[in-house]
Amino acid sequence: MIDARPTMAEALAEEPDYNIFENKTGLAEDLKFLASMPELCDVTFLVGDTREPVCAVRAVLASRSRVFHKMFYSSSSPQRKKDQPQKENKLRLFLKRSSEPLLNIQNPTEKRHGFSQQLATIPEPNQSQHQTLIIEEFEPDVFRQLIEYVHTGCVTLQPRTLLGLMNAADYYGLDELRRACAGFVQCCINVDTVCALLASAERYIQYKCTKSMVQKVLEFVDMHGNEVLSLGSFTLLPQHVVRLILVRELNADELTKFQAALMWSKKYCDNSNLDLGEVISTFLEYIQFHKVPATILMKDIRPLGIVPDHIIMNALAYQADPSSVEPCSSRLSPKRARRLPVQSSLDPYGSSTTLSSSTSSDINSDRHSSDGKHSSEGGYTGSPLGRIS
């Protein structure tokens, strides 16, 4: 019987004489360190209103993004067009001087056949000077994360910068990062992050990726209305966003809606000289007071002096006899608000202005845009309006 098992020598011969060692983590850390050292980089971005510097390596950016490649190496770049004639003159002068000895040593045979030695085209050298560019479209933290991902291939996704990073990835053609951000949205929307996500939407509402994300966040708000309206971070939202939330068909009672509008208005008045009644008046039409118990209307809400008497009387009359009077209705019914598409301004009226702009009857509350700091305060205790004063 023949033994078919390979011998020891044959087994050793079949084993590969090489091994692959990978240290991707170490490489990513080294490249991250590279981007943090200005003396090792050749481009500096001044980002945002504060012009915070973010350093990078042009070759790395260009190899990872076509947008960056076109930005730095496109022949249509104004700066390259301006420098091109001077470089061409230097090259021509160099070629003229260097080609004279070569042409003089041609042998007679080459001259008889009309052969003329051709010099290889010398490629135009890349710009060696350090470049400085201004980036106004994105926040410094967002752009810094984008540059980190381009250099290292990894980045930590955070709700505070998620929306900006997703739009930046789409803007610079980083499809993998954009898809990762879009997928993370599904699992990061919760009570603690919803206000931060809505606040960041104000800055990036002009980008297409924002609208789909905002719609998902608003659907979460619809389902968890009472919890969202009771958050301390709700008072940091811009006025347009607060108005958009209140006009929707929320899973929240009308008293909670009024409490949220009142807390937001008090927060705004703390930083301005406006009257509380004037500020909250922009939200009253979105609250159905006839659904608030009569005892609370008379003992807690009316003494505040910020809700007109005719609104309270109308609500009481409707509770006594619904057929005697029509309840005060909001400008947009809840059902219509739910079907309302997300406009470019997040404005419930569908205006074409940006989210940070305001009409003559609106109060500019841009200063209250959330910077990611949010609390998770619980609901109100004691008297229904006990935490308002």
XYZ file of C-alpha atoms in Angstrom:
389
model
C 0.000 0.000 0.000
C 1.372 3.415 -1.006
C 1.394 6.163 1.624
C -0.224 9.273 0.009
C 0.638 11.590 2.879
C 3.155 14.325 1.966
C 6.604 14.053 3.406
C 7.979 16.638 5.822
C 10.080 18.211 3.082
C 7.074 18.494 0.766
C 4.952 20.051 3.531
C 7.589 22.660 4.257
C 7.922 23.419 0.557
C 4.189 24.125 0.272
C 4.196 26.684 3.084
C 4.599 30.269 1.877
C 7.933 31.879 2.547
C 6.345 35.228 3.407
C 3.949 36.707 5.972
C 1.757 39.804 5.866
C 1.958 42.180 8.805
C -0.559 45.007 9.084
C -0.569 47.880 11.531
C -3.445 50.025 10.317
C -4.007 51.515 13.755
C -0.435 52.698 13.969
C -0.620 54.143 10.470
C -3.824 56.008 11.294
C -2.273 57.460 14.454
C 0.823 58.583 12.564
C -1.235 60.276 9.870
C -3.381 61.927 12.521
C -0.198 63.245 14.115
C 0.950 64.447 10.698
C -2.194 66.543 10.258
C -1.682 68.079 13.720
C 1.803 69.418 12.918
C 1.679 72.622 10.838
C 5.362 72.339 9.894
C 4.663 68.974 8.264
C 1.616 70.175 6.308
C 1.436 72.283 3.171
C -2.074 73.733 3.439
C -3.939 75.502 6.220
C -7.695 76.012 6.212
C -9.133 78.936 8.161
C -12.538 77.591 9.108
C -15.743 79.252 10.247
C -16.419 82.736 11.519
C -13.559 82.468 14.002
C -11.091 81.415 11.279
C -9.728 78.512 13.290
C -6.717 76.921 11.560
C -6.947 73.311 10.379
C -3.800 71.901 8.760
C -3.566 69.134 6.166
C -1.430 67.616 3.424
C -2.577 68.461 -0.077
C -1.433 65.195 -1.630
C -3.437 63.180 0.884
C -6.549 65.308 0.372
C -6.285 65.139 -3.414
C -5.831 61.359 -3.421
C -8.955 60.840 -1.322
C -11.336 63.398 -2.810
C -11.875 64.602 -6.346
C -13.102 67.907 -5.008
C -9.842 68.509 -3.155
C -7.878 67.319 -6.192
C -9.600 69.864 -8.383
C -9.096 72.531 -5.724
C -5.318 72.059 -5.548
C -4.198 70.570 -8.855
C -6.689 71.679 -11.481
C -5.072 73.555 -14.365
C -7.962 76.003 -14.303
C -6.965 77.256 -10.879
C -6.630 81.075 -10.996
C -3.404 81.028 -9.012
C -1.822 78.423 -11.295
C -2.838 80.407 -14.369
C -1.214 83.478 -12.904
C 2.064 81.679 -12.139
C 2.184 79.677 -15.380
C 3.838 82.243 -17.741
C 6.707 82.881 -15.372
C 7.372 79.162 -14.944
C 7.191 78.573 -18.662
C 9.783 81.307 -19.284
C 12.154 79.702 -16.804
C 11.690 76.294 -18.401
C 12.276 77.621 -21.891
C 15.459 79.364 -20.778
C 16.671 76.193 -19.096
C 15.895 74.048 -22.139
C 17.659 76.457 -24.462
C 20.838 76.456 -22.426
C 20.853 72.723 -21.724
C 20.061 71.658 -25.302
C 22.912 73.546 -27.016
C 25.684 71.062 -26.074
C 23.470 68.105 -26.955
C 22.678 69.450 -30.404
C 26.339 70.202 -31.113
C 27.435 66.594 -30.510
C 25.026 65.009 -32.973
C 26.852 62.722 -35.400
C 26.845 63.500 -39.136
C 24.564 60.544 -39.917
C 21.808 61.940 -37.739
C 22.238 65.380 -39.348
C 22.003 63.936 -42.899
C 18.748 62.198 -42.121
C 17.342 65.386 -40.626
C 17.281 63.877 -37.190
C 17.100 66.325 -34.366
C 17.316 65.046 -30.819
C 14.142 65.702 -28.903
C 14.228 66.468 -25.207
C 11.631 64.882 -22.953
C 8.989 67.283 -21.673
C 9.766 68.322 -18.147
C 6.607 68.239 -16.031
C 5.650 71.415 -14.320
C 6.644 71.206 -10.654
C 3.961 71.401 -8.028
C 3.585 74.473 -5.912
C 6.022 74.249 -3.048
C 4.731 77.148 -0.998
C 2.319 76.699 1.878
C -1.260 77.513 0.908
C -3.932 79.115 3.078
C -7.622 78.758 2.218
C -10.779 80.036 3.905
C -13.673 77.637 4.559
C -16.909 79.351 5.606
C -19.427 76.607 4.833
C -18.706 74.376 7.834
C -17.943 74.731 11.518
C -14.365 74.219 12.752
C -15.166 71.037 14.685
C -16.958 69.568 11.677
C -14.184 70.373 9.210
C -11.524 69.127 11.622
C -13.315 65.779 11.814
C -13.528 65.657 8.024
C -9.779 66.249 7.667
C -9.093 63.609 10.308
C -11.128 61.069 8.363
C -9.428 61.921 5.071
C -5.988 61.406 6.617
C -6.673 58.396 8.828
C -9.765 56.670 7.425
C -11.548 56.779 10.785
C -13.499 59.341 12.774
C -15.711 59.374 15.877
C -19.310 60.183 14.997
C -21.068 62.447 17.481
C -24.649 63.771 17.450
C -23.427 67.352 17.929
C -21.418 67.382 14.686
C -23.161 64.557 12.834
C -25.297 66.682 10.546
C -22.449 68.992 9.566
C -20.098 66.066 8.955
C -22.677 64.291 6.803
C -23.113 67.362 4.604
C -19.378 67.996 4.460
C -18.800 64.407 3.353
C -21.415 64.847 0.625
C -19.916 68.184 -0.425
C -16.392 66.780 -0.802
C -17.473 63.507 -2.405
C -16.686 61.140 0.475
C -19.549 58.716 -0.089
C -18.467 56.139 2.499
C -18.430 58.726 5.258
C -21.762 60.159 4.126
C -23.391 56.740 4.233
C -21.903 56.043 7.651
C -23.337 59.291 9.004
C -26.742 58.570 7.480
C -26.753 55.141 9.083
C -25.714 56.510 12.456
C -28.655 58.908 12.416
C -31.006 55.952 12.768
C -29.524 54.896 16.107
C -28.448 58.225 17.622
C -31.839 59.969 17.674
C -33.057 59.889 21.258
C -34.460 62.258 23.849
C -31.019 63.480 24.879
C -29.782 64.269 21.343
C -32.897 65.388 19.500
C -32.563 69.078 20.398
C -28.887 69.186 19.448
C -29.706 67.648 16.065
C -32.498 70.140 15.418
C -30.352 73.090 16.448
C -27.543 72.073 14.108
C -30.011 71.834 11.231
C -30.305 75.623 11.206
C -26.762 76.057 9.905
C -26.895 73.310 7.275
C -30.474 73.558 6.043
C -29.289 74.568 2.550
C -27.752 71.128 1.992
C -29.815 68.265 0.625
C -28.713 65.744 3.260
C -30.224 67.896 5.999
C -33.847 67.604 4.907
C -34.049 63.823 5.140
C -32.416 63.823 8.556
C -34.633 66.587 9.906
C -37.725 64.698 8.799
C -36.609 61.652 10.798
C -35.916 63.795 13.863
C -39.318 65.457 13.642
C -41.016 62.074 13.423
C -39.241 61.123 16.650
C -40.455 64.374 18.235
C -44.020 63.523 17.221
C -43.816 60.223 19.077
C -42.064 61.547 22.198
C -43.637 64.994 22.446
C -44.031 65.201 26.234
C -40.431 64.133 26.852
C -38.922 66.482 24.262
C -40.956 69.503 25.387
C -39.842 68.954 28.990
C -36.113 69.032 28.169
C -34.013 71.889 29.401
C -32.255 71.924 26.022
C -35.598 72.731 24.361
C -35.173 76.343 25.512
C -31.974 76.586 23.431
C -33.682 75.880 20.131
C -34.188 78.686 17.587
C -37.657 80.214 17.496
C -38.447 78.816 14.058
C -37.761 75.286 15.258
C -39.904 75.750 18.376
C -42.752 77.015 16.237
C -42.390 74.092 13.855
C -42.564 71.604 16.727
C -45.588 73.192 18.383
C -47.610 73.230 15.173
C -47.170 69.491 14.627
C -49.442 66.721 15.839
C -47.398 65.806 18.877
C -47.916 63.023 21.349
C -48.184 65.667 24.059
C -50.925 67.387 26.014
C -51.678 71.067 25.476
C -50.566 72.053 28.982
C -47.086 70.633 28.317
C -46.961 72.581 25.060
C -47.830 75.780 26.891
C -45.235 75.085 29.595
C -42.550 74.501 26.939
C -43.448 77.729 25.116
C -43.398 79.644 28.394
C -40.022 78.257 29.486
C -38.529 79.075 26.073
C -39.921 82.608 26.225
C -38.586 83.177 29.745
C -35.149 81.984 28.659
C -35.216 84.393 25.755
C -36.379 87.313 27.887
C -33.494 86.720 30.296
C -31.133 87.791 27.500
C -33.237 90.598 26.082
C -35.358 93.543 27.152
C -38.544 92.277 25.536
C -41.770 91.682 27.420
C -42.660 88.073 28.217
C -46.183 88.450 26.861
C -44.852 89.821 23.586
C -42.463 86.914 23.134
C -44.892 84.113 23.980
C -47.659 85.629 21.864
C -46.033 84.141 18.757
C -46.738 80.622 20.113
C -50.238 80.960 21.579
C -52.039 80.258 18.317
C -50.519 76.753 18.244
C -51.920 75.769 21.657
C -55.475 74.483 21.993
C -56.415 75.988 25.350
C -59.874 74.433 25.302
C -58.166 71.104 26.037
C -56.587 72.451 29.237
C -58.680 71.857 32.411
C -60.721 74.886 33.501
C -59.192 74.941 36.999
C -55.680 75.251 35.546
C -56.804 77.921 33.118
C -58.230 80.100 35.913
C -55.829 79.375 38.800
C -52.481 78.986 37.062
C -52.510 80.406 33.535
C -54.730 83.481 33.785
C -52.871 85.015 36.798
C -49.684 85.090 34.728
C -51.224 87.835 32.592
C -49.596 86.667 29.378
C -52.571 84.938 27.753
C -55.301 87.336 26.552
C -58.611 87.011 28.396
C -60.582 86.403 25.230
C -58.555 83.223 24.573
C -59.229 81.907 28.069
C -62.928 82.860 27.949
C -63.305 81.216 24.582
C -61.719 78.016 25.903
C -64.027 77.993 28.961
C -67.086 78.594 26.810
C -66.158 75.702 24.531
C -65.729 73.403 27.529
C -69.171 74.398 28.831
C -70.933 74.059 25.484
C -68.892 73.040 22.418
C -71.702 74.123 20.107
C -71.790 77.681 21.474
C -68.384 78.782 20.238
C -65.594 77.588 18.003
C -62.247 76.878 19.666
C -59.311 79.096 18.762
C -57.525 77.277 15.950
C -53.937 77.586 14.955
C -52.919 79.008 11.630
C -52.148 75.484 10.425
C -54.171 72.525 11.613
C -52.190 69.667 13.188
C -53.074 67.250 10.411
C -51.894 69.665 7.770
C -48.729 70.300 9.760
C -47.892 66.602 9.737
C -48.141 66.490 5.945
C -46.205 69.716 5.560
C -42.910 69.041 3.744
C -39.698 70.319 5.280
C -39.004 73.683 3.710
C -35.574 75.178 3.240
C -36.147 77.307 6.319
C -37.804 74.720 8.573
C -40.528 77.321 8.813
C -44.087 76.017 9.272
C -45.351 78.696 6.899
C -43.161 77.387 4.091
C -41.180 80.590 3.631
C -38.112 80.581 1.434
C -35.897 82.408 3.903
C -33.130 80.658 5.782
C -33.731 79.311 9.228
C -31.704 82.062 10.876
C -33.743 84.851 9.271
C -36.975 86.218 10.692
C -39.935 88.239 9.546
C -41.053 91.505 11.106
C -43.380 89.696 13.485
C -40.787 87.122 14.552
C -38.195 87.487 17.254
C -34.669 86.669 16.232
C -33.412 83.949 18.512
C -30.272 82.849 16.722
C -28.232 83.451 19.830
C -29.985 80.456 21.384
C -28.721 77.929 18.856
C -27.640 74.836 20.681
C -23.883 74.169 20.811
C -24.354 70.594 21.792
C -24.787 71.204 25.522
C -28.118 69.840 26.620
C -29.669 68.599 29.809
C -32.321 66.022 30.456
C -34.429 67.678 33.060
C -37.569 65.866 33.997
C -41.149 66.991 33.834
C -42.770 69.602 35.998
C -43.658 68.800 39.585
C -46.127 70.203 42.064
C -48.452 72.765 40.577
C -48.834 72.472 36.795
C -47.003 75.792 36.468
C -44.961 75.502 39.628
C -41.567 75.594 37.853
C -42.322 78.562 35.656
C -41.924 81.416 38.096
